[in-house]
């Protein structure tokens, strides 16, 4: 077996593999649970020998030690999503956030518009034909492997082998580091009564035979609580978490009505607990494919009755959605929100939902309305007012698409928190000269 000889000849320690990364390189780390932890650890141990390494990734679940104070000479962080661990580095200038639609990440890597000299990925051991699987993360990870000049795989028996397009041949790698390591796990959240109410409203918009995109967190899990009596649901989603398993095992999700990839749950990455990763292992019901296919609005648009449910930081009275920043502070990123909002809008029978609690609590116990007259200064528009379809809070459903500015403001005020309504009505009166 020629591949075995190649593989054995390119096996090395993590220290050896990362010592070959040249100064000034753009290093792309596999997304989320796909992070090769032995390689990122070895990179940090070799930090003193690096100069001007630029690190790129979407979500990283481990600590961002390369973005801590004192590391500036060695590393610079340029993520495509600002998850919890990246926020301080970005706010304090040790990192620069790059806004990008998730579906465009591999496209921009291909075009050379996003730097990718080195790719570090976590893979399953090779099969009899010399193929490894990136299991939980195909997203932009595969494109990084195909574009980078130097590609290192951590070979990890804890990585599930998933179907779809998760396989790469050993000949596509330059170095292999064999090290088993548990994958990151994200436990299902606890669901509050507010989230349950939101979930119930969202579920009322889901018809039998719909195909769903749901993110991670309490709201998606709350939606699923109210889908138990639906029939023939499908999944075409950026990701799935453990919450999906119950609906799949009970037969509510059977993917039978999907227009494309019928009979399969199609995702671009997995993030949950070991139960999810074991479920996905060699399971023909799950396919993990590149994000420029899964999230591409044209792909999403081909699913009949596509329903996507995402969340927001704030929504203004025109229906503009900020899902990314608290004022100037980059809190997350666009991720797949706009990919799915636009795709669902083009899908026959498609709908998109922005679901959020009506208020967020301040540290001192006060409440801030998430429905606002104007987005905060510094905050971006993630989903534009022409794209927004439905907004849901615990107080109900506001229809936005097709409605006039006056009507959408009325609809949004009706689902705002009762304590916020007087102030919002005053703004309405100033703007439209009409008393509510
Ligand atoms: N003003 C000030 N602070 C606010 C706020 C507002 N309007 N809205 C939320 N916050 C704060 C909360 O208080 C909370 O603070 P804490 O972390 O100190 O407790 C924090 O922001 C998170 O709020 P929460 O309501 O728990 O958010 P979430 O975890 O449900 O995430 C988004 C909401 C919008 C950040 C998240 O859905 C996101 O990143 N979306 C964009 C990407 C996307 O949609 N991807 C879709 C495919 S998976």
Tab-separated table of C-alpha atoms and ligand atoms in Angstrom:
chain	number	residue	atom	x	y	z
A	1	UNK	CA	0.000	0.000	0.000
A	2	UNK	CA	1.798	3.082	-1.270
A	3	UNK	CA	-0.155	5.412	1.025
A	4	UNK	CA	1.092	3.549	4.132
A	5	UNK	CA	4.728	4.152	3.142
A	6	UNK	CA	3.989	7.859	2.560
A	7	UNK	CA	2.167	8.081	5.874
A	8	UNK	CA	4.950	6.390	7.857
A	9	UNK	CA	7.608	8.554	6.229
A	10	UNK	CA	5.739	11.732	7.241
A	11	UNK	CA	4.977	10.775	10.834
A	12	UNK	CA	6.656	13.020	13.386
A	13	UNK	CA	6.252	14.563	16.828
A	14	UNK	CA	4.057	17.617	17.306
A	15	UNK	CA	7.152	19.676	18.217
A	16	UNK	CA	8.867	18.676	14.976
A	17	UNK	CA	5.765	19.362	12.867
A	18	UNK	CA	5.129	22.864	14.224
A	19	UNK	CA	8.821	23.828	14.125
A	20	UNK	CA	8.514	23.815	10.301
A	21	UNK	CA	5.989	26.683	10.320
A	22	UNK	CA	7.778	29.665	8.834
A	23	UNK	CA	7.733	33.143	10.336
A	24	UNK	CA	5.131	35.440	8.828
A	25	UNK	CA	2.843	32.515	7.897
A	26	UNK	CA	-0.937	32.708	7.933
A	27	UNK	CA	-1.983	29.653	9.952
A	28	UNK	CA	-5.579	28.396	9.627
A	29	UNK	CA	-6.882	26.233	12.485
A	30	UNK	CA	-9.727	23.791	11.854
A	31	UNK	CA	-13.066	25.084	13.094
A	32	UNK	CA	-14.521	24.555	16.548
A	33	UNK	CA	-14.461	20.901	17.754
A	34	UNK	CA	-12.071	20.145	14.879
A	35	UNK	CA	-9.189	21.928	16.608
A	36	UNK	CA	-6.020	19.774	16.712
A	37	UNK	CA	-5.218	20.363	20.379
A	38	UNK	CA	-1.831	18.602	20.334
A	39	UNK	CA	-0.699	20.923	17.525
A	40	UNK	CA	-1.963	24.158	19.057
A	41	UNK	CA	-0.306	23.172	22.349
A	42	UNK	CA	2.993	22.426	20.569
A	43	UNK	CA	2.774	25.766	18.757
A	44	UNK	CA	2.481	27.564	22.049
A	45	UNK	CA	5.462	25.638	23.439
A	46	UNK	CA	7.429	26.819	20.404
A	47	UNK	CA	6.126	30.421	20.665
A	48	UNK	CA	9.521	31.976	21.410
A	49	UNK	CA	10.807	30.792	18.021
A	50	UNK	CA	8.005	32.379	15.988
A	51	UNK	CA	7.726	35.892	14.646
A	52	UNK	CA	4.646	37.480	13.068
A	53	UNK	CA	2.486	34.371	12.732
A	54	UNK	CA	-1.112	35.312	11.855
A	55	UNK	CA	-3.717	32.895	13.254
A	56	UNK	CA	-7.127	32.505	11.582
A	57	UNK	CA	-10.187	30.514	12.608
A	58	UNK	CA	-13.906	30.829	13.032
A	59	UNK	CA	-14.817	29.519	16.498
A	60	UNK	CA	-12.090	28.109	18.687
A	61	UNK	CA	-13.166	26.380	21.894
A	62	UNK	CA	-9.767	26.093	23.603
A	63	UNK	CA	-7.943	28.969	25.297
A	64	UNK	CA	-6.501	31.570	22.950
A	65	UNK	CA	-3.081	31.654	24.588
A	66	UNK	CA	-1.536	33.082	21.412
A	67	UNK	CA	-3.671	36.196	21.888
A	68	UNK	CA	-2.706	36.913	25.483
A	69	UNK	CA	-0.630	39.985	26.455
A	70	UNK	CA	3.068	39.389	25.785
A	71	UNK	CA	2.476	37.257	22.662
A	72	UNK	CA	2.209	40.209	20.230
A	73	UNK	CA	5.707	39.732	18.779
A	74	UNK	CA	5.017	36.076	17.968
A	75	UNK	CA	1.345	35.929	17.016
A	76	UNK	CA	-1.470	38.063	15.754
A	77	UNK	CA	-5.084	36.873	15.873
A	78	UNK	CA	-7.380	37.513	12.903
A	79	UNK	CA	-10.524	35.458	13.527
A	80	UNK	CA	-13.657	35.313	11.400
A	81	UNK	CA	-15.897	35.064	14.485
A	82	UNK	CA	-15.452	36.685	17.861
A	83	UNK	CA	-16.317	33.930	20.335
A	84	UNK	CA	-16.006	34.497	24.104
A	85	UNK	CA	-12.301	33.736	24.228
A	86	UNK	CA	-11.415	36.136	21.355
A	87	UNK	CA	-13.371	39.191	22.540
A	88	UNK	CA	-10.798	40.625	24.942
A	89	UNK	CA	-7.938	40.220	22.449
A	90	UNK	CA	-9.957	42.032	19.774
A	91	UNK	CA	-11.152	44.762	22.140
A	92	UNK	CA	-7.596	45.298	23.431
A	93	UNK	CA	-6.007	45.421	19.960
A	94	UNK	CA	-4.124	42.096	19.965
A	95	UNK	CA	-6.469	40.836	17.306
A	96	UNK	CA	-8.484	42.110	14.375
A	97	UNK	CA	-11.879	40.715	13.571
A	98	UNK	CA	-12.609	40.084	9.869
A	99	UNK	CA	-16.346	40.094	9.031
A	100	UNK	CA	-17.207	37.340	6.558
A	101	UNK	CA	-20.238	35.238	5.673
A	102	UNK	CA	-19.516	31.679	6.773
A	103	UNK	CA	-20.269	30.292	3.289
A	104	UNK	CA	-17.687	32.647	1.809
A	105	UNK	CA	-14.742	31.572	3.989
A	106	UNK	CA	-13.588	28.705	1.706
A	107	UNK	CA	-14.352	30.791	-1.382
A	108	UNK	CA	-12.131	33.628	-0.114
A	109	UNK	CA	-9.406	31.153	0.878
A	110	UNK	CA	-9.559	29.757	-2.672
A	111	UNK	CA	-9.337	33.234	-4.166
A	112	UNK	CA	-6.361	34.086	-1.949
A	113	UNK	CA	-8.337	36.849	-0.222
A	114	UNK	CA	-8.013	35.134	3.172
A	115	UNK	CA	-4.449	34.121	4.052
A	116	UNK	CA	-3.802	30.371	4.306
A	117	UNK	CA	-0.175	29.213	4.195
A	118	UNK	CA	-0.480	26.515	6.848
A	119	UNK	CA	-3.449	24.338	7.866
A	120	UNK	CA	-3.609	22.460	11.168
A	121	UNK	CA	-6.406	19.894	11.439
A	122	UNK	CA	-7.587	16.949	13.557
A	123	UNK	CA	-8.423	13.716	11.691
A	124	UNK	CA	-9.421	10.090	12.265
A	125	UNK	CA	-6.787	7.408	11.642
A	126	UNK	CA	-6.533	6.403	7.953
A	127	UNK	CA	-8.768	3.618	6.630
A	128	UNK	CA	-7.600	0.730	4.445
A	129	UNK	CA	-7.526	3.042	1.425
A	130	UNK	CA	-5.553	5.802	3.109
A	131	UNK	CA	-8.466	8.161	3.741
A	132	UNK	CA	-8.836	10.128	6.977
A	133	UNK	CA	-11.988	11.929	8.069
A	134	UNK	CA	-12.132	15.422	9.552
A	135	UNK	CA	-15.363	14.151	11.140
A	136	UNK	CA	-16.824	17.046	13.086
A	137	UNK	CA	-15.518	19.856	10.871
A	138	UNK	CA	-15.603	20.020	7.077
A	139	UNK	CA	-16.745	23.707	6.803
A	140	UNK	CA	-13.634	25.681	5.626
A	141	UNK	CA	-11.236	23.055	7.009
A	142	UNK	CA	-11.100	21.072	3.754
A	143	UNK	CA	-10.397	24.153	1.661
A	144	UNK	CA	-7.607	25.122	4.063
A	145	UNK	CA	-6.034	21.688	3.557
A	146	UNK	CA	-6.309	22.032	-0.226
A	147	UNK	CA	-4.885	25.586	-0.329
A	148	UNK	CA	-2.154	25.606	2.334
A	149	UNK	CA	1.452	24.946	1.353
A	150	UNK	CA	2.093	23.097	4.623
A	151	UNK	CA	-0.605	20.859	6.123
A	152	UNK	CA	-0.332	19.011	9.424
A	153	UNK	CA	-2.830	16.440	10.697
A	154	UNK	CA	-3.201	15.361	14.287
A	155	UNK	CA	-4.276	11.731	13.886
A	156	UNK	CA	-6.765	11.101	16.667
A	157	UNK	CA	-8.783	7.928	17.204
A	158	UNK	CA	-11.440	9.971	19.076
A	159	UNK	CA	-12.400	11.754	15.834
A	160	UNK	CA	-15.558	10.192	14.367
A	161	UNK	CA	-15.544	9.142	10.725
A	162	UNK	CA	-18.492	10.930	9.194
A	163	UNK	CA	-20.049	10.629	5.757
A	164	UNK	CA	-20.789	13.412	3.301
A	165	UNK	CA	-17.506	14.924	2.197
A	166	UNK	CA	-15.354	14.568	5.285
A	167	UNK	CA	-12.651	12.366	3.764
A	168	UNK	CA	-9.196	13.460	2.648
A	169	UNK	CA	-6.390	11.265	1.378
A	170	UNK	CA	-3.135	11.044	3.342
A	171	UNK	CA	-1.296	12.292	0.239
A	172	UNK	CA	-2.888	15.728	0.844
A	173	UNK	CA	-0.902	16.182	4.091
A	174	UNK	CA	2.726	17.026	4.768
A	175	UNK	CA	3.012	15.770	8.330
A	176	UNK	CA	1.157	13.411	10.680
A	177	UNK	CA	1.228	13.620	14.456
A	178	UNK	CA	-0.398	10.631	16.132
A	179	UNK	CA	-2.020	11.697	19.370
A	180	UNK	CA	-5.369	10.669	20.808
A	181	UNK	CA	-7.238	13.422	22.595
A	182	UNK	CA	-10.821	13.836	23.729
A	183	UNK	CA	-12.762	16.283	21.561
A	184	UNK	CA	-14.240	19.433	23.057
A	185	UNK	CA	-17.763	18.939	24.367
A	186	UNK	CA	-20.472	21.556	24.762
A	187	UNK	CA	-23.236	20.457	27.109
A	188	UNK	CA	-26.896	21.224	26.308
A	189	UNK	CA	-28.023	24.427	28.064
A	190	UNK	CA	-30.758	24.743	30.677
A	191	UNK	CA	-33.907	26.241	29.224
A	192	UNK	CA	-35.764	29.035	31.035
A	193	UNK	CA	-39.505	29.791	30.867
A	194	UNK	CA	-38.777	32.797	28.620
A	195	UNK	CA	-36.909	30.568	26.181
A	196	UNK	CA	-39.721	28.004	26.316
A	197	UNK	CA	-42.237	30.702	25.349
A	198	UNK	CA	-39.977	31.794	22.470
A	199	UNK	CA	-39.579	28.168	21.417
A	200	UNK	CA	-43.318	27.641	21.334
A	201	UNK	CA	-43.889	30.707	19.108
A	202	UNK	CA	-41.105	29.639	16.749
A	203	UNK	CA	-42.435	26.082	16.558
A	204	UNK	CA	-45.837	27.446	15.525
A	205	UNK	CA	-44.158	28.728	12.334
A	206	UNK	CA	-42.810	25.268	11.462
A	207	UNK	CA	-45.136	23.270	9.213
A	208	UNK	CA	-44.988	19.505	8.773
A	209	UNK	CA	-42.480	18.629	6.066
A	210	UNK	CA	-40.264	21.654	6.785
A	211	UNK	CA	-36.481	21.514	6.628
A	212	UNK	CA	-34.794	23.282	9.531
A	213	UNK	CA	-31.682	25.215	10.352
A	214	UNK	CA	-31.196	25.715	14.064
A	215	UNK	CA	-28.119	27.010	15.828
A	216	UNK	CA	-26.802	26.101	19.252
A	217	UNK	CA	-28.101	27.322	22.579
A	218	UNK	CA	-31.188	27.494	24.702
A	219	UNK	CA	-33.532	28.928	22.041
A	220	UNK	CA	-32.933	26.216	19.400
A	221	UNK	CA	-33.254	23.558	22.102
A	222	UNK	CA	-36.471	25.228	23.330
A	223	UNK	CA	-37.876	25.210	19.772
A	224	UNK	CA	-37.243	21.483	19.580
A	225	UNK	CA	-39.282	20.901	22.748
A	226	UNK	CA	-42.332	22.063	20.789
A	227	UNK	CA	-41.666	20.114	17.609
A	228	UNK	CA	-42.419	16.708	19.112
A	229	UNK	CA	-45.861	16.482	17.461
A	230	UNK	CA	-44.678	17.577	13.994
A	231	UNK	CA	-44.147	15.182	11.114
A	232	UNK	CA	-41.507	14.611	8.451
A	233	UNK	CA	-39.072	17.339	9.445
A	234	UNK	CA	-35.655	17.577	7.851
A	235	UNK	CA	-32.318	19.122	8.823
A	236	UNK	CA	-30.193	21.277	6.538
A	237	UNK	CA	-28.184	23.305	9.004
A	238	UNK	CA	-24.804	24.839	9.613
A	239	UNK	CA	-24.528	22.493	12.603
A	240	UNK	CA	-26.426	20.165	14.872
A	241	UNK	CA	-26.070	19.724	18.618
A	242	UNK	CA	-27.392	17.019	20.950
A	243	UNK	CA	-30.907	18.511	21.016
A	244	UNK	CA	-31.544	17.176	17.503
A	245	UNK	CA	-30.961	13.562	18.482
A	246	UNK	CA	-34.206	13.133	20.427
A	247	UNK	CA	-36.321	14.339	17.501
A	248	UNK	CA	-34.367	12.111	15.112
A	249	UNK	CA	-34.647	9.041	17.346
A	250	UNK	CA	-38.396	9.572	17.779
A	251	UNK	CA	-38.870	9.791	13.991
A	252	UNK	CA	-40.059	13.433	13.902
A	253	UNK	CA	-36.929	14.269	11.934
A	254	UNK	CA	-36.782	11.739	9.102
A	255	UNK	CA	-35.575	14.015	6.275
A	256	UNK	CA	-38.101	12.377	3.957
A	257	UNK	CA	-39.454	15.648	2.542
A	258	UNK	CA	-36.116	17.308	1.820
A	259	UNK	CA	-35.715	18.396	-1.791
A	260	UNK	CA	-31.962	17.754	-1.801
A	261	UNK	CA	-30.016	15.213	0.296
A	262	UNK	CA	-33.252	13.367	1.051
A	263	UNK	CA	-33.037	11.012	4.013
A	264	UNK	CA	-29.936	12.733	5.426
A	265	UNK	CA	-29.241	15.427	8.004
A	266	UNK	CA	-26.870	17.780	6.192
A	267	UNK	CA	-24.509	19.974	8.221
A	268	UNK	CA	-21.085	21.553	7.918
A	269	UNK	CA	-19.896	20.957	11.490
A	270	UNK	CA	-20.914	19.233	14.732
A	271	UNK	CA	-20.757	20.704	18.213
A	272	UNK	CA	-22.167	18.896	21.233
A	273	UNK	CA	-21.251	16.046	23.544
A	274	UNK	CA	-19.613	12.682	22.944
A	275	UNK	CA	-23.115	11.257	22.434
A	276	UNK	CA	-23.468	13.401	19.305
A	277	UNK	CA	-20.023	12.495	17.967
A	278	UNK	CA	-20.704	8.761	18.553
A	279	UNK	CA	-24.091	9.113	16.852
A	280	UNK	CA	-22.483	10.719	13.791
A	281	UNK	CA	-19.687	8.116	13.548
A	282	UNK	CA	-20.165	6.091	10.339
A	283	UNK	CA	-23.862	7.013	10.354
A	284	UNK	CA	-25.293	7.280	6.831
A	285	UNK	CA	-28.091	9.509	8.200
A	286	UNK	CA	-25.605	12.343	8.833
A	287	UNK	CA	-23.602	14.055	6.132
A	288	UNK	CA	-20.994	16.692	6.846
A	289	UNK	CA	-20.140	18.840	3.834
A	290	UNK	CA	-18.164	22.023	3.024
A	291	UNK	CA	-19.707	25.293	4.175
A	292	UNK	CA	-19.575	26.833	0.693
A	293	UNK	CA	-22.090	24.138	-0.247
A	294	UNK	CA	-24.177	23.766	2.948
A	295	UNK	CA	-24.529	27.454	3.830
A	296	UNK	CA	-24.548	28.798	0.295
A	297	UNK	CA	-27.837	30.694	-0.086
A	298	UNK	CA	-28.379	28.966	-3.461
A	299	UNK	CA	-28.153	25.541	-1.762
A	300	UNK	CA	-30.437	26.606	1.093
A	301	UNK	CA	-32.882	28.004	-1.470
A	302	UNK	CA	-33.361	24.555	-3.017
A	303	UNK	CA	-34.976	23.152	0.160
A	304	UNK	CA	-38.766	23.240	0.041
A	305	UNK	CA	-40.255	24.854	3.194
A	306	UNK	CA	-36.841	25.817	4.566
A	307	UNK	CA	-37.162	27.412	8.026
A	308	UNK	CA	-34.152	28.979	9.702
A	309	UNK	CA	-34.092	30.199	13.286
A	310	UNK	CA	-31.315	32.483	14.530
A	311	UNK	CA	-30.862	35.011	17.322
A	312	UNK	CA	-29.869	38.645	17.790
A	313	UNK	CA	-28.359	41.188	20.147
A	314	UNK	CA	-30.932	43.818	19.137
A	315	UNK	CA	-33.516	44.619	16.467
A	316	UNK	CA	-34.530	48.177	15.604
A	317	UNK	CA	-38.018	49.385	14.768
A	318	UNK	CA	-37.315	49.092	11.023
A	319	UNK	CA	-36.432	45.408	11.429
A	320	UNK	CA	-32.656	45.809	11.118
A	321	UNK	CA	-30.916	43.036	13.055
A	322	UNK	CA	-27.651	43.386	14.913
A	323	UNK	CA	-26.523	39.871	15.848
A	324	UNK	CA	-22.860	40.652	16.332
A	325	UNK	CA	-21.853	43.549	18.518
A	326	UNK	CA	-22.652	45.372	21.718
A	327	UNK	CA	-21.964	48.896	20.501
A	328	UNK	CA	-18.399	48.935	19.220
A	329	UNK	CA	-17.536	45.676	21.000
A	330	UNK	CA	-17.497	42.754	18.591
A	331	UNK	CA	-19.427	40.059	20.432
A	332	UNK	CA	-19.710	37.292	17.809
A	333	UNK	CA	-19.929	37.384	14.018
A	334	UNK	CA	-22.358	36.973	11.174
A	335	UNK	CA	-21.671	33.230	11.092
A	336	UNK	CA	-24.318	31.595	8.938
A	337	UNK	CA	-27.160	33.936	9.822
A	338	UNK	CA	-27.392	35.854	6.552
A	339	UNK	CA	-26.561	32.745	4.482
A	340	UNK	CA	-29.677	31.042	5.840
A	341	UNK	CA	-31.903	34.135	6.002
A	342	UNK	CA	-31.289	34.813	2.297
A	343	UNK	CA	-31.497	31.159	1.276
A	344	UNK	CA	-34.780	30.647	3.133
A	345	UNK	CA	-36.239	33.755	1.514
A	346	UNK	CA	-35.556	32.244	-1.914
A	347	UNK	CA	-36.844	28.776	-0.956
A	348	UNK	CA	-40.375	27.809	-1.950
A	349	UNK	CA	-42.411	28.050	1.247
A	350	UNK	CA	-39.307	29.263	3.121
A	351	UNK	CA	-39.288	31.399	6.276
A	352	UNK	CA	-36.637	32.925	8.471
A	353	UNK	CA	-37.010	33.748	12.131
A	354	UNK	CA	-34.959	35.964	14.412
A	355	UNK	CA	-35.782	34.743	17.919
A	356	UNK	CA	-34.606	36.475	21.089
A	357	UNK	CA	-35.790	37.376	24.613
A	358	UNK	CA	-37.450	40.800	24.760
A	359	UNK	CA	-34.853	42.064	27.250
A	360	UNK	CA	-31.367	41.278	28.462
A	361	UNK	CA	-30.425	41.707	32.103
A	362	UNK	CA	-27.702	44.130	33.166
A	363	UNK	CA	-25.214	43.106	35.850
A	364	UNK	CA	-26.941	45.480	38.325
A	365	UNK	CA	-30.259	43.717	37.735
A	366	UNK	CA	-31.835	46.312	35.384
A	367	UNK	CA	-33.250	45.242	32.029
A	368	UNK	CA	-32.283	46.480	28.537
A	369	UNK	CA	-34.829	46.154	25.742
A	370	UNK	CA	-33.534	44.182	22.759
A	371	UNK	CA	-36.109	45.927	20.555
A	372	UNK	CA	-34.773	49.446	20.127
A	373	UNK	CA	-35.632	52.586	18.139
A	374	UNK	CA	-32.072	52.645	16.683
A	375	UNK	CA	-29.212	50.154	16.778
A	376	UNK	CA	-26.432	51.182	19.180
A	377	UNK	CA	-23.741	53.466	17.792
A	378	UNK	CA	-20.955	51.269	16.431
A	379	UNK	CA	-23.169	48.210	15.957
A	380	UNK	CA	-23.344	46.671	12.467
A	381	UNK	CA	-26.478	45.641	10.600
A	382	UNK	CA	-26.127	41.863	10.356
A	383	UNK	CA	-29.460	41.145	8.669
A	384	UNK	CA	-30.861	44.074	6.712
A	385	UNK	CA	-34.411	45.328	7.036
A	386	UNK	CA	-35.293	43.938	3.607
A	387	UNK	CA	-34.014	40.503	4.624
A	388	UNK	CA	-35.719	40.215	8.028
A	389	UNK	CA	-38.808	38.000	7.844
A	390	UNK	CA	-40.208	37.184	11.323
A	391	UNK	CA	-39.009	38.387	14.740
A	392	UNK	CA	-40.067	36.372	17.773
A	393	UNK	CA	-39.851	37.145	21.494
A	394	UNK	CA	-41.596	35.534	24.460
A	395	UNK	CA	-44.461	37.961	23.760
A	396	UNK	CA	-45.224	36.711	20.259
A	397	UNK	CA	-44.402	36.902	16.580
A	398	UNK	CA	-43.814	40.109	14.570
A	399	UNK	CA	-44.175	39.833	10.806
A	400	UNK	CA	-41.655	42.136	9.102
A	401	UNK	CA	-41.198	41.118	5.450
A	402	UNK	CA	-43.665	42.864	3.195
A	403	UNK	CA	-44.792	45.258	5.936
A	404	UNK	CA	-44.439	49.069	5.783
A	405	UNK	CA	-42.041	50.832	8.152
A	406	UNK	CA	-45.005	52.007	10.237
A	407	UNK	CA	-46.540	48.512	10.419
A	408	UNK	CA	-43.272	46.722	11.223
A	409	UNK	CA	-42.625	49.189	14.059
A	410	UNK	CA	-46.124	48.489	15.421
A	411	UNK	CA	-45.582	44.728	15.127
A	412	UNK	CA	-42.255	44.942	16.944
A	413	UNK	CA	-43.566	47.138	19.750
A	414	UNK	CA	-46.362	44.594	20.285
A	415	UNK	CA	-43.799	41.868	21.080
A	416	UNK	CA	-41.456	44.085	23.161
A	417	UNK	CA	-41.330	43.819	26.936
A	418	UNK	CA	-44.330	45.593	28.534
A	419	UNK	CA	-41.925	47.805	30.545
A	420	UNK	CA	-40.251	49.014	27.337
A	421	UNK	CA	-43.411	49.746	25.368
A	422	UNK	CA	-44.093	53.335	26.524
A	423	UNK	CA	-40.591	54.475	25.505
A	424	UNK	CA	-40.876	52.682	22.145
A	425	UNK	CA	-44.331	54.194	21.548
A	426	UNK	CA	-42.889	57.661	22.164
A	427	UNK	CA	-40.249	57.003	19.501
A	428	UNK	CA	-42.969	55.749	17.187
A	429	UNK	CA	-44.961	58.948	17.682
A	430	UNK	CA	-41.872	61.116	16.987
A	431	UNK	CA	-41.218	59.232	13.788
A	432	UNK	CA	-44.703	58.698	12.399
A	433	UNK	CA	-46.708	61.456	14.111
A	434	UNK	CA	-49.235	58.886	15.253
A	435	UNK	CA	-50.105	57.972	18.816
A	436	UNK	CA	-50.221	54.247	19.601
B	1	LIG	N1	-27.441	45.016	24.867
B	1	LIG	C1	-26.426	44.726	25.715
B	1	LIG	N2	-26.030	43.465	25.989
B	1	LIG	C2	-26.676	42.463	25.382
B	1	LIG	C3	-27.735	42.691	24.500
B	1	LIG	C4	-28.123	44.031	24.259
B	1	LIG	N3	-29.107	44.319	23.437
B	1	LIG	N4	-28.193	41.504	24.058
B	1	LIG	C5	-27.435	40.553	24.625
B	1	LIG	N5	-26.520	41.132	25.436
B	1	LIG	C6	-25.543	40.451	26.269
B	1	LIG	C7	-26.219	39.575	27.288
B	1	LIG	O1	-26.508	40.272	28.480
B	1	LIG	C8	-25.182	38.494	27.517
B	1	LIG	O2	-24.168	39.016	28.370
B	1	LIG	P1	-23.299	38.034	29.330
B	1	LIG	O3	-22.544	37.135	28.390
B	1	LIG	O4	-22.441	38.978	30.090
B	1	LIG	O5	-24.313	37.308	30.154
B	1	LIG	C9	-24.574	38.323	26.145
B	1	LIG	O6	-24.828	39.527	25.444
B	1	LIG	C10	-25.149	37.141	25.360
B	1	LIG	O7	-26.556	37.272	25.307
B	1	LIG	P2	-27.470	36.019	25.014
B	1	LIG	O8	-28.858	36.491	24.913
B	1	LIG	O9	-27.181	34.918	26.008
B	1	LIG	O10	-26.942	35.609	23.609
B	1	LIG	P3	-26.835	34.205	22.910
B	1	LIG	O11	-25.795	33.375	23.517
B	1	LIG	O12	-28.203	33.656	22.762
B	1	LIG	O13	-26.271	34.678	21.470
B	1	LIG	C11	-26.077	36.017	19.531
B	1	LIG	C12	-26.936	35.630	20.724
B	1	LIG	C13	-26.829	36.973	18.682
B	1	LIG	C14	-24.776	36.656	19.993
B	1	LIG	C15	-25.732	34.710	18.748
B	1	LIG	O14	-26.925	34.088	18.354
B	1	LIG	C16	-24.885	34.974	17.520
B	1	LIG	O15	-23.688	35.031	17.634
B	1	LIG	N6	-25.497	35.129	16.330
B	1	LIG	C17	-24.797	35.438	15.089
B	1	LIG	C18	-24.347	34.200	14.370
B	1	LIG	C19	-25.477	33.361	13.903
B	1	LIG	O16	-26.637	33.743	13.883
B	1	LIG	N7	-25.177	32.147	13.505
B	1	LIG	C20	-26.226	31.276	13.028
B	1	LIG	C21	-25.850	29.942	12.711
B	1	LIG	S1	-25.435	28.915	14.152
